[in-house]
Coordinates of N, CA and C and ligand atoms in Angstrom, one line a residue:
X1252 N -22.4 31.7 -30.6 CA -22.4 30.3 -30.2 C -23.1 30.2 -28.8
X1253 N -22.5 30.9 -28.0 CA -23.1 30.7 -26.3 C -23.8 31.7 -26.5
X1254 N -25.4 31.4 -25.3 CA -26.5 32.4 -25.4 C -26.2 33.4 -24.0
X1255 N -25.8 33.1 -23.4 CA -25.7 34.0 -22.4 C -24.2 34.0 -21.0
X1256 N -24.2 34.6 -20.2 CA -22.8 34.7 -19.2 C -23.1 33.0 -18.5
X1257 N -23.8 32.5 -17.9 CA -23.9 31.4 -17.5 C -23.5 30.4 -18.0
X1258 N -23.8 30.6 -19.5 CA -23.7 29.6 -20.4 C -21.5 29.8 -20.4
X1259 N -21.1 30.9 -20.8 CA -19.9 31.5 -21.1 C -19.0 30.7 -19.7
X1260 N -19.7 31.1 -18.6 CA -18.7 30.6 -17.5 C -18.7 29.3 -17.1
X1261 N -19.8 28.6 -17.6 CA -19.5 27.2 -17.5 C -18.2 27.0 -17.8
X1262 N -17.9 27.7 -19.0 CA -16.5 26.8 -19.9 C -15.2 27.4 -19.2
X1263 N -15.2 28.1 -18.5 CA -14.3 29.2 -18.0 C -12.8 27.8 -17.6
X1264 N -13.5 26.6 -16.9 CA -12.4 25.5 -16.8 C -11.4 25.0 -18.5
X1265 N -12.5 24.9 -19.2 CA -11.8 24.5 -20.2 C -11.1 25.7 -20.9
X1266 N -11.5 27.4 -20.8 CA -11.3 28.1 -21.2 C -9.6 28.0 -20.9
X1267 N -9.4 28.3 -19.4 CA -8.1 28.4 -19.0 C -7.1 27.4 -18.7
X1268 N -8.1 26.3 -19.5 CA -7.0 24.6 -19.3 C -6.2 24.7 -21.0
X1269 N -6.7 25.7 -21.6 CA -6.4 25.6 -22.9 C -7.1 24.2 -23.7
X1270 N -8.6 23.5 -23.3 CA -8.9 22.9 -23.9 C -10.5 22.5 -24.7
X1271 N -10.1 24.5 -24.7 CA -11.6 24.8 -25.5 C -11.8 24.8 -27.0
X1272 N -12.2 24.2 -27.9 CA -12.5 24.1 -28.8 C -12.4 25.9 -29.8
X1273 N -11.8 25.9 -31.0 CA -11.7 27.0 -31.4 C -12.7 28.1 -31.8
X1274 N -13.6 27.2 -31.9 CA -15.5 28.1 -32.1 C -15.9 28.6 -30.9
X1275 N -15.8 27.7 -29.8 CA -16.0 28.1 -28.1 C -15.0 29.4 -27.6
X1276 N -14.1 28.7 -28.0 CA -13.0 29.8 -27.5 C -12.8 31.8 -28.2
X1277 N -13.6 31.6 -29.4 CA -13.5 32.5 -29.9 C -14.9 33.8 -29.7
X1278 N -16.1 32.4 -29.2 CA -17.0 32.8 -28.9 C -16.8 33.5 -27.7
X1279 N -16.2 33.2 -26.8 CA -15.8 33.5 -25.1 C -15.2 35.2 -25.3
X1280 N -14.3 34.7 -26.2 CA -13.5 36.2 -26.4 C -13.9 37.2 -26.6
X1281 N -15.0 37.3 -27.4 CA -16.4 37.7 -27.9 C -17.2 38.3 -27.1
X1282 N -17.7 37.5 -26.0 CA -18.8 38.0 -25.1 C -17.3 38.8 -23.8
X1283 N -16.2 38.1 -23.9 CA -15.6 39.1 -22.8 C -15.0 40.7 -23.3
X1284 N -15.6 40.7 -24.5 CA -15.1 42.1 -25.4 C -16.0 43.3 -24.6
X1285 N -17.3 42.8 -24.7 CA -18.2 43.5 -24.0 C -19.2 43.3 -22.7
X1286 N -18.7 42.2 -21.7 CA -19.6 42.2 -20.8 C -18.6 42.0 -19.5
X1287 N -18.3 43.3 -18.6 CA -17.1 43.5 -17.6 C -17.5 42.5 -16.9
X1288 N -18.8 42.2 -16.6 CA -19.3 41.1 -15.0 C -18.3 39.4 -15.3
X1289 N -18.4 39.4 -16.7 CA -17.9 38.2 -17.1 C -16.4 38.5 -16.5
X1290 N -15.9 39.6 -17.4 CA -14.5 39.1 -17.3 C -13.9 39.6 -15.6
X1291 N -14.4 40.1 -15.2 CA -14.5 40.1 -13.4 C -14.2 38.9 -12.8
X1292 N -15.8 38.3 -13.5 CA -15.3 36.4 -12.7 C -14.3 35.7 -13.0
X1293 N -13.7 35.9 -14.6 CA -13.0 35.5 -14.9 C -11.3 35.4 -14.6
X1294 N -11.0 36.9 -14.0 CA -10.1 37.4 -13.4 C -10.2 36.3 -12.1
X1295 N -11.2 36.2 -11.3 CA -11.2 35.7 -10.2 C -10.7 33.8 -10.1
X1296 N -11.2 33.7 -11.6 CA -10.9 32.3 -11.6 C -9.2 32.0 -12.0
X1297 N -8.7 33.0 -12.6 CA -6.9 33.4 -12.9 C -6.4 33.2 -11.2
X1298 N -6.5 34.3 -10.7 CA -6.4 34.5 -9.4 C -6.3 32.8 -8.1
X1299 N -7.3 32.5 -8.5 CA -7.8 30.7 -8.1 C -6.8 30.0 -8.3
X1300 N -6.0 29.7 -9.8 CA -5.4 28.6 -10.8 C -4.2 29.5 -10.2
X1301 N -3.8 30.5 -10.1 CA -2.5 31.0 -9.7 C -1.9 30.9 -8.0
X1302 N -2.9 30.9 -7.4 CA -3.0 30.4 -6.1 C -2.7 29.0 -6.2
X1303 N -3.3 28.1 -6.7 CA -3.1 26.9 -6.2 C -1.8 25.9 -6.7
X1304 N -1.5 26.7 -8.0 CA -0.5 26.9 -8.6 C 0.9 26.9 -7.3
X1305 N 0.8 28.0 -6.6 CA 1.9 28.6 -6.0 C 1.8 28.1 -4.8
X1306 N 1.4 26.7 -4.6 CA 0.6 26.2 -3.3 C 2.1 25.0 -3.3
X1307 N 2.9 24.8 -2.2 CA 3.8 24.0 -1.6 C 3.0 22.4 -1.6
X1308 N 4.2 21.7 -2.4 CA 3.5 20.3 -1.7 C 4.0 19.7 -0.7
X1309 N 2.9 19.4 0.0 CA 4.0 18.5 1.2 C 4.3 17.7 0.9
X1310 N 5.0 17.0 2.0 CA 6.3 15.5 1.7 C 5.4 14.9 3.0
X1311 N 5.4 13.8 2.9 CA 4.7 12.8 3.5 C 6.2 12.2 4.3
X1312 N 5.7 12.3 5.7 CA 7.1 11.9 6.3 C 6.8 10.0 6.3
X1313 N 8.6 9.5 5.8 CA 8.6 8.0 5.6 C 7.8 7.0 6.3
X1314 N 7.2 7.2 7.9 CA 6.7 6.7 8.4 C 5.7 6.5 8.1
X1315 N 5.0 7.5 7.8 CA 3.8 7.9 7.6 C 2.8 6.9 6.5
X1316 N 4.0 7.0 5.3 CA 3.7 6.7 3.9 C 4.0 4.9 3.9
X1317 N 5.0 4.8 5.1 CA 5.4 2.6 4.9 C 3.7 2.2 5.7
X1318 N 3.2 3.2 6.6 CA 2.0 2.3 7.8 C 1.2 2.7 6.1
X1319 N 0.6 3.6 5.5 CA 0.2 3.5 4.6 C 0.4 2.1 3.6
X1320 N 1.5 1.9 3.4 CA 1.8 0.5 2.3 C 1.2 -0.2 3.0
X1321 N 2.1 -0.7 4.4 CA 1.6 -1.8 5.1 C -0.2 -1.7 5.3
X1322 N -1.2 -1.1 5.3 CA -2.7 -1.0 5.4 C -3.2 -1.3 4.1
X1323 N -2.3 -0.5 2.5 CA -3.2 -0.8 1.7 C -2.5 -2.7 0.9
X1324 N -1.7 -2.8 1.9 CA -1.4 -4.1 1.2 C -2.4 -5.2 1.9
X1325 N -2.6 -4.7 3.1 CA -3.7 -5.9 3.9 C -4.9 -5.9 3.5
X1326 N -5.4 -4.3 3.1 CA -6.8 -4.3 2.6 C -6.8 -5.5 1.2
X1327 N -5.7 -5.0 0.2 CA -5.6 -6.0 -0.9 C -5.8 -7.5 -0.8
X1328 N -4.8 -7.9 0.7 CA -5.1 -9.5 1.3 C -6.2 -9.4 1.1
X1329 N -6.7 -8.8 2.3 CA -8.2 -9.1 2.7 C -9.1 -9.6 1.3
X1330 N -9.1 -8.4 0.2 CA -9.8 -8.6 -0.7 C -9.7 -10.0 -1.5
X1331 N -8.6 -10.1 -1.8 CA -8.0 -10.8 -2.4 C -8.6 -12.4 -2.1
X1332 N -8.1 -12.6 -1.0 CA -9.1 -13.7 -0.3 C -10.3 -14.2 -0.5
X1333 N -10.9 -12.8 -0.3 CA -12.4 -13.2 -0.5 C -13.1 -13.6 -1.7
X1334 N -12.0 -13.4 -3.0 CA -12.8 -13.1 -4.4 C -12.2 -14.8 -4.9
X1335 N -11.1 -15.0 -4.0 CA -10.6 -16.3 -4.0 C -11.6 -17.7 -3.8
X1336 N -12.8 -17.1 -2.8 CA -13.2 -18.0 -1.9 C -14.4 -18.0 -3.3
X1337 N -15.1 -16.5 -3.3 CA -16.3 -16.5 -4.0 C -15.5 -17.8 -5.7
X1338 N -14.8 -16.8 -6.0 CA -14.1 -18.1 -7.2 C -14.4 -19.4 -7.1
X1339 N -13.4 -20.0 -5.8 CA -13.7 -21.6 -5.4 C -15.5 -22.2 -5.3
X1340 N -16.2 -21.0 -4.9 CA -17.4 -22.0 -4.5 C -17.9 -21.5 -5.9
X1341 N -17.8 -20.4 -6.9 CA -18.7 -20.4 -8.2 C -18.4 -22.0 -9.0
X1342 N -16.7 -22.0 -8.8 CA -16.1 -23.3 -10.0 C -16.5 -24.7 -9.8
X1343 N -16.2 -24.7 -7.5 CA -16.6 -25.9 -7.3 C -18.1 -26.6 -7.6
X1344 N -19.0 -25.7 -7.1 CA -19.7 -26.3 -6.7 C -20.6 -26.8 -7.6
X1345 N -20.5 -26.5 -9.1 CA -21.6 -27.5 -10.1 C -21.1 -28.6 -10.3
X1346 N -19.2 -28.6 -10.3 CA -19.2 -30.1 -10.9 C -19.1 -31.1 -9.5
X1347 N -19.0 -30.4 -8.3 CA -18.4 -31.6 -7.4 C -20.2 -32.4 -6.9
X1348 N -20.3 -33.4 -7.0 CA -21.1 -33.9 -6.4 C -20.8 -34.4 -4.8
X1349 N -22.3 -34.5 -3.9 CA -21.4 -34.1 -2.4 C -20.4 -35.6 -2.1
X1350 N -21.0 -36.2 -2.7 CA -19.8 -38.1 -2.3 C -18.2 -38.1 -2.7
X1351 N -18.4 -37.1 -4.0 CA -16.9 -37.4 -5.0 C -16.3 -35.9 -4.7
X1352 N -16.8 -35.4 -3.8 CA -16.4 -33.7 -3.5 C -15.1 -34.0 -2.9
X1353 N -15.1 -35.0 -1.7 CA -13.9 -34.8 -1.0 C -12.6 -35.3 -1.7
X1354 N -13.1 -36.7 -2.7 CA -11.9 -37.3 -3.4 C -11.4 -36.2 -4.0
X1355 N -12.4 -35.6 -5.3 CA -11.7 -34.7 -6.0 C -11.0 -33.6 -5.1
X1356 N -11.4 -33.0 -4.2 CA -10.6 -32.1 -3.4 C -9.1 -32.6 -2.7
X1357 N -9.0 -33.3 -3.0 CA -8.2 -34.2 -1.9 C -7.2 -34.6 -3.1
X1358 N -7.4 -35.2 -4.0 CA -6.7 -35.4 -5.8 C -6.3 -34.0 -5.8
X1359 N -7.0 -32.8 -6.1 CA -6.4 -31.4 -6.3 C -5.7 -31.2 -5.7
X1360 N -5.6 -31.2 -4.1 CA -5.0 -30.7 -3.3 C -3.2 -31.1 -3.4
X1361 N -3.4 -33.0 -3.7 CA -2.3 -32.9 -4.0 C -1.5 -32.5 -4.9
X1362 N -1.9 -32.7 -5.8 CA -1.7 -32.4 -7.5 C -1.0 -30.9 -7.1
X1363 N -1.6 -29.9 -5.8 CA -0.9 -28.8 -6.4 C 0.4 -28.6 -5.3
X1364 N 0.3 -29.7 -4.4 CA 1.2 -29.9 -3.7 C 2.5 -29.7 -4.1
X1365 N 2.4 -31.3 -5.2 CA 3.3 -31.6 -5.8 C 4.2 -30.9 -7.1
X1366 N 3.5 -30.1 -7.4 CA 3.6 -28.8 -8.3 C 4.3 -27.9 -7.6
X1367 N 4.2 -27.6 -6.6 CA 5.1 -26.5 -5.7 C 6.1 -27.2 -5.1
X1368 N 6.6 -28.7 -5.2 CA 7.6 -29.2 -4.9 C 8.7 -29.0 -5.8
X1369 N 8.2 -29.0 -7.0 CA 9.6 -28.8 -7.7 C 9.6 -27.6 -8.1
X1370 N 11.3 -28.0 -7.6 CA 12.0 -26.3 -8.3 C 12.4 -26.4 -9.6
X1371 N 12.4 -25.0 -10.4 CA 12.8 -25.2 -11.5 C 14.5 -24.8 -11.5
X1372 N 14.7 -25.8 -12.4 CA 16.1 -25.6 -12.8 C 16.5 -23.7 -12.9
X1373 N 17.8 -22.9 -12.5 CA 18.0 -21.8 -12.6 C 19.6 -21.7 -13.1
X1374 N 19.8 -21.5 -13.6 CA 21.3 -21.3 -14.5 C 21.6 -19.8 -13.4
X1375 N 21.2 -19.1 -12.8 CA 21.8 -18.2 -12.3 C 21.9 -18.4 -10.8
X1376 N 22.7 -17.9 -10.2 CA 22.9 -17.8 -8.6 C 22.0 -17.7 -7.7
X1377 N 21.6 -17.9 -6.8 CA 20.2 -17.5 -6.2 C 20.0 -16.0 -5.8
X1378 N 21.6 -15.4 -4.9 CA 21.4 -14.2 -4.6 C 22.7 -13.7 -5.6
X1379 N 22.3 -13.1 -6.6 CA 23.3 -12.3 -7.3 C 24.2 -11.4 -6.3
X1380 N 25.2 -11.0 -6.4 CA 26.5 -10.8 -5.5 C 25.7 -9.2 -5.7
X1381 N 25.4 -8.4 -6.8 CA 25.1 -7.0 -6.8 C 23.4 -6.7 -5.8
X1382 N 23.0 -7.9 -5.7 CA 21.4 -7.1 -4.9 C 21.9 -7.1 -3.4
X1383 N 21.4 -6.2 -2.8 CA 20.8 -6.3 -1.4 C 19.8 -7.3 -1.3
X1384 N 19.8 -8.1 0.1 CA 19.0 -8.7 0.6 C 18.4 -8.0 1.9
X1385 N 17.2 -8.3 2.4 CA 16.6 -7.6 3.7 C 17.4 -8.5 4.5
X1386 N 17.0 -8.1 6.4 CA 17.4 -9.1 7.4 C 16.3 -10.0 7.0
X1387 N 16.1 -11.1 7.7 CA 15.1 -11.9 7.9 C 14.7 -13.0 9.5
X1388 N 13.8 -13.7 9.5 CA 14.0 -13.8 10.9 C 14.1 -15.5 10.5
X1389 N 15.4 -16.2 11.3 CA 15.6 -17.2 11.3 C 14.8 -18.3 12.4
X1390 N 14.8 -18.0 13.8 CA 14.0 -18.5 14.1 C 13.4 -17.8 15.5
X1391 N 11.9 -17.9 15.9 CA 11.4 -17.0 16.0 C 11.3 -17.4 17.6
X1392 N 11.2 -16.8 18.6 CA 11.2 -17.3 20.1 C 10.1 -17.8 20.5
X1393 N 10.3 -19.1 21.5 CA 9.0 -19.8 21.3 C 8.6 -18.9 22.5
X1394 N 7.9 -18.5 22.5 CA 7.5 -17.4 23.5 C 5.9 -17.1 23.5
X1395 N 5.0 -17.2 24.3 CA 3.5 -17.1 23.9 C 3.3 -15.5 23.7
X1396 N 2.3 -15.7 22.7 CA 2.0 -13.9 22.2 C 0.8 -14.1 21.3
X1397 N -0.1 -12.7 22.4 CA -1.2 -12.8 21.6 C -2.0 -11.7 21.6
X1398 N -2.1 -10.9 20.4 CA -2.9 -9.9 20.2 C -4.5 -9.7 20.4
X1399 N -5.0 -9.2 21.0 CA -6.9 -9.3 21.3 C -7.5 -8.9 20.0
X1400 N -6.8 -8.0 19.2 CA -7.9 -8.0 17.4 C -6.5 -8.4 16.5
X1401 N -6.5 -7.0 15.5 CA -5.8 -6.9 14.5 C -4.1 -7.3 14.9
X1402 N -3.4 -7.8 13.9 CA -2.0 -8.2 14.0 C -1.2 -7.0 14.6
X1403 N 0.0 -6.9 14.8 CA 0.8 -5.9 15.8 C 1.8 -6.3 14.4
X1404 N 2.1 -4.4 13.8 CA 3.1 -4.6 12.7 C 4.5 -3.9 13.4
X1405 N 5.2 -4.4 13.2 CA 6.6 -3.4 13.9 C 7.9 -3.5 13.0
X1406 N 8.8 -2.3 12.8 CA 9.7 -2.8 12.0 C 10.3 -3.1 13.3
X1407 N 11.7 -3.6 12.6 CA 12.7 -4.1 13.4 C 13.8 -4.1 12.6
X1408 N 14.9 -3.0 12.9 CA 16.1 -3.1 12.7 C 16.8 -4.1 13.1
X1409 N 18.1 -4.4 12.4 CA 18.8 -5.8 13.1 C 20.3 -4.8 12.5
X1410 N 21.0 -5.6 13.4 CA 22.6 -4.7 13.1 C 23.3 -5.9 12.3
X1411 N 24.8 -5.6 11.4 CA 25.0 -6.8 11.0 C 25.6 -8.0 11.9
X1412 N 25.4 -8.3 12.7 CA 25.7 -9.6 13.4 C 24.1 -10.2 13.7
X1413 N 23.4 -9.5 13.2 CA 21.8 -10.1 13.3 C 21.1 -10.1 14.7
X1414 N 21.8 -9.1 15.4 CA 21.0 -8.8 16.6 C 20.0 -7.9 16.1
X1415 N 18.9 -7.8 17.1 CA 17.7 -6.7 16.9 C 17.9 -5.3 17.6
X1416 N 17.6 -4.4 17.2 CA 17.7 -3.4 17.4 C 16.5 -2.5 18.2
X1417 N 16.7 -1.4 18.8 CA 15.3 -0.9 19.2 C 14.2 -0.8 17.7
X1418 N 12.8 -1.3 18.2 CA 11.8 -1.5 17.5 C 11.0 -0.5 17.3
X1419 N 9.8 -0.3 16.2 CA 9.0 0.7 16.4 C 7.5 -0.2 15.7
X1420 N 7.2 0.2 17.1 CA 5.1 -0.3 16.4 C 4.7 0.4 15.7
X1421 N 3.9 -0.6 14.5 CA 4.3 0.7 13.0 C 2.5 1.0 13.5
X1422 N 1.6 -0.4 13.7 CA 0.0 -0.4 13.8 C -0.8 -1.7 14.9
X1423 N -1.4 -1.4 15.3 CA -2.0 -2.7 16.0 C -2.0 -2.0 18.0
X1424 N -2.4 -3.3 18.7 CA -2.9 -2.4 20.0 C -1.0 -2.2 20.9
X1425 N -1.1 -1.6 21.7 CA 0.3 -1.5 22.6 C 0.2 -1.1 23.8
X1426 N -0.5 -1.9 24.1 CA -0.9 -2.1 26.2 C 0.3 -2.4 26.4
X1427 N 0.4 -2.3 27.6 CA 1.9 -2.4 28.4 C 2.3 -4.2 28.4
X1428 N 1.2 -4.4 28.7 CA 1.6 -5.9 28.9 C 1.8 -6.8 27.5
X1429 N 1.2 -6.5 26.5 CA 1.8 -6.5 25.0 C 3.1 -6.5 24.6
X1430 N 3.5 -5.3 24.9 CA 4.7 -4.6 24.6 C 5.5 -5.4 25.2
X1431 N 5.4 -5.9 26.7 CA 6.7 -6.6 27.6 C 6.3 -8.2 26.3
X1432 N 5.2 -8.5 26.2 CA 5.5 -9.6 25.6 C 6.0 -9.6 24.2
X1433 N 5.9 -8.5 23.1 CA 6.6 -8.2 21.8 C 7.7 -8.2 22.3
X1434 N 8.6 -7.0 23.4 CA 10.1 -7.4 23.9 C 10.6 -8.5 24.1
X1435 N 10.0 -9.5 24.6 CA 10.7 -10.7 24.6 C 11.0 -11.9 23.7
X1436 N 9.6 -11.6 22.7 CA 9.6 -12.1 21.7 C 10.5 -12.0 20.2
X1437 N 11.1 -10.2 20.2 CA 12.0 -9.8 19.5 C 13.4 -9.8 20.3
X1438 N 13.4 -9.6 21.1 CA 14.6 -9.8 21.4 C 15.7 -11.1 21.8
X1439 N 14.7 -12.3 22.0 CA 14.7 -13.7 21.9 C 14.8 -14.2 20.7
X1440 N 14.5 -13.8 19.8 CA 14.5 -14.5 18.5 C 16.2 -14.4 17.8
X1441 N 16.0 -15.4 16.4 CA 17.3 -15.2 15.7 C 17.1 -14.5 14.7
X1442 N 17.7 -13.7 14.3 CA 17.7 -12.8 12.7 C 18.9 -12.9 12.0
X1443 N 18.5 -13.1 10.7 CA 19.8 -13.2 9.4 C 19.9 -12.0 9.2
X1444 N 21.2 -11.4 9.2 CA 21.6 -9.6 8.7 C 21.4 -9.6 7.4
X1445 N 21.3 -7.9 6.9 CA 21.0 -7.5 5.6 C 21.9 -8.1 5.3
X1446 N 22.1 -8.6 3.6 CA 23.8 -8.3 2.8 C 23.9 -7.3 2.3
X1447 N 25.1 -6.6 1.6 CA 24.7 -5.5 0.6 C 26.4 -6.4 0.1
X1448 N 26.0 -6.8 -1.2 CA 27.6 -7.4 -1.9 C 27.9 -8.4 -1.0
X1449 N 26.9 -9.6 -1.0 CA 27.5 -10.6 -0.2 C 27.8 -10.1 1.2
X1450 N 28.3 -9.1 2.1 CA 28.4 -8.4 3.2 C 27.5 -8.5 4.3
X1451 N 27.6 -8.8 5.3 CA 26.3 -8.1 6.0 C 26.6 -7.3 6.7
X1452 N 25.5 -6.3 6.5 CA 24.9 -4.9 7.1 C 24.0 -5.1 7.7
X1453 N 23.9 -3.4 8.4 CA 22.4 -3.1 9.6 C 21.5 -2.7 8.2
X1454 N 20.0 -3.2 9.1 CA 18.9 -3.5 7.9 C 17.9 -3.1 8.5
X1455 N 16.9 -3.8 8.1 CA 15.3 -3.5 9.0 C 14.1 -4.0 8.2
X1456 N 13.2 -4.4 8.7 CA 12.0 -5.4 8.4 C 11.2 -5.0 8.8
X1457 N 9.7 -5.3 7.9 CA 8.3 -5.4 8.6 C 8.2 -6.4 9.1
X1458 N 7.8 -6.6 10.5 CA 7.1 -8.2 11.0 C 5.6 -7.7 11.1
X1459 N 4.8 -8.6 11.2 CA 3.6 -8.7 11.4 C 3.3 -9.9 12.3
X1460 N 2.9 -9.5 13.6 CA 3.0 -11.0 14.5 C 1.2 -10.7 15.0
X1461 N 0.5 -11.9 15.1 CA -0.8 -12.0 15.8 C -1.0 -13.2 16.9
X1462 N -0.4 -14.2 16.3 CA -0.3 -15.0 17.7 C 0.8 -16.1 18.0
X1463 N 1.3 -16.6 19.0 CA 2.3 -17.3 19.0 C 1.5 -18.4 20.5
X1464 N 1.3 -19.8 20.0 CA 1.1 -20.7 21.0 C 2.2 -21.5 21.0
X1465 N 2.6 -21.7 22.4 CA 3.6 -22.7 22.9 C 3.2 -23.6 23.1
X1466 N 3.3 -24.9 23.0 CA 2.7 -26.4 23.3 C 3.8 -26.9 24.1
X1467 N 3.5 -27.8 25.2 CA 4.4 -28.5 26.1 C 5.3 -28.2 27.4
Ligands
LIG80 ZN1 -21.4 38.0 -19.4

């Protein structure tokens, strides 16, 4: 079947994946009956698959792997957005003519307003007594804060009386003068504690804060 060792070691992956065809595989067997150079490399490629085999996986320490979530969840915003926008101007822009553009946008807009105003009826409880809830932030200190690029992500533990706990910058900048203003901004604010069984417990949250303007 195979004409020569090149041709043979091509397959050497499928050979040892067990997913060589029974004419290939018998052919192989064949040329390694009598040609040592082959089964030399072939030893070498055992050797390879048993090595990597015997290779430790690492563990991704927790931190590591939430800044991960938190990045590939933004890239997804980001995308998300955009294909939102391209969408709006492929759908809008044949039927809207430019005079009746604003009505009809302005008719839509409500229309979906009012669609998100109603709740639907639920026969069940809102927070079932068996889930955990996260903390959450009740209300946030009017405090000015403002990042020079990307948002500033930080979790934030809360204990259960809904105080905040020391924080940790998960991504974003952390100049000193930042930092004094994220302190006062978390530490000023109000937070709802975890529950676990209606209870409240110590918990912890992603925030993502980018700017905070104070008026007055
Ligand atoms: Zn050969």
């Amino acid at each position: 079947m195979f004409e020569g060792c090149v041709e043979i070691r091509n397959h050497y992956s499928d050979y040892l994946d067990g997913s060589c065809d029974p004419l290939a595989r018998k052919s192989i067997r064949f040329h390694l009956s009598y040609c040592a150079s082959c089964r030399q490399e072939l030893e070498g490629w055992e050797t390879m698959q048993a090595d990597l085999r015997g290779m430790r996986r690492l563990q991704v320490p927790p931190e590591l792997a939430l800044r991960l979530r938190v990045e590939v969840s933004r890239e997804a915003h980001r995308k998300w957005l955009g294909w939102l926008r391209v969408w709006l101007d492929n759908v809008l822009q044949p039927v809207l003519l430019p005079a009746s553009g604003g009505v009809l946008a302005a008719v839509a807009c409500f229309c979906l307003i009012m669609g998100s105003l109603v709740v639907p009826v639920s026969k069940t409880p809102d927070v079932p007594l068996g889930s955990p809830t996260p903390p959450a932030v009740l209300v946030l200190a009017p405090i000015d804060f403002n990042t020079p690029d990307a948002a500033v992500i930080v979790v934030v533990p809360v204990d259960a009386v809904g105080r905040p706990m020391r924080y940790r910058v998960l991504s974003g900048a952390t100049s000193p003068e930042l930092l004094r203003q994220l302190d006062r901004v978390i530490y000023f604010s109000n937070f709802q504690p975890a529950t676990w069984y209606g209870r409240p417990t110590d918990g912890q949250f992603v925030l993502s804060l980018r700017r905070i303007t104070v008026r007055g």
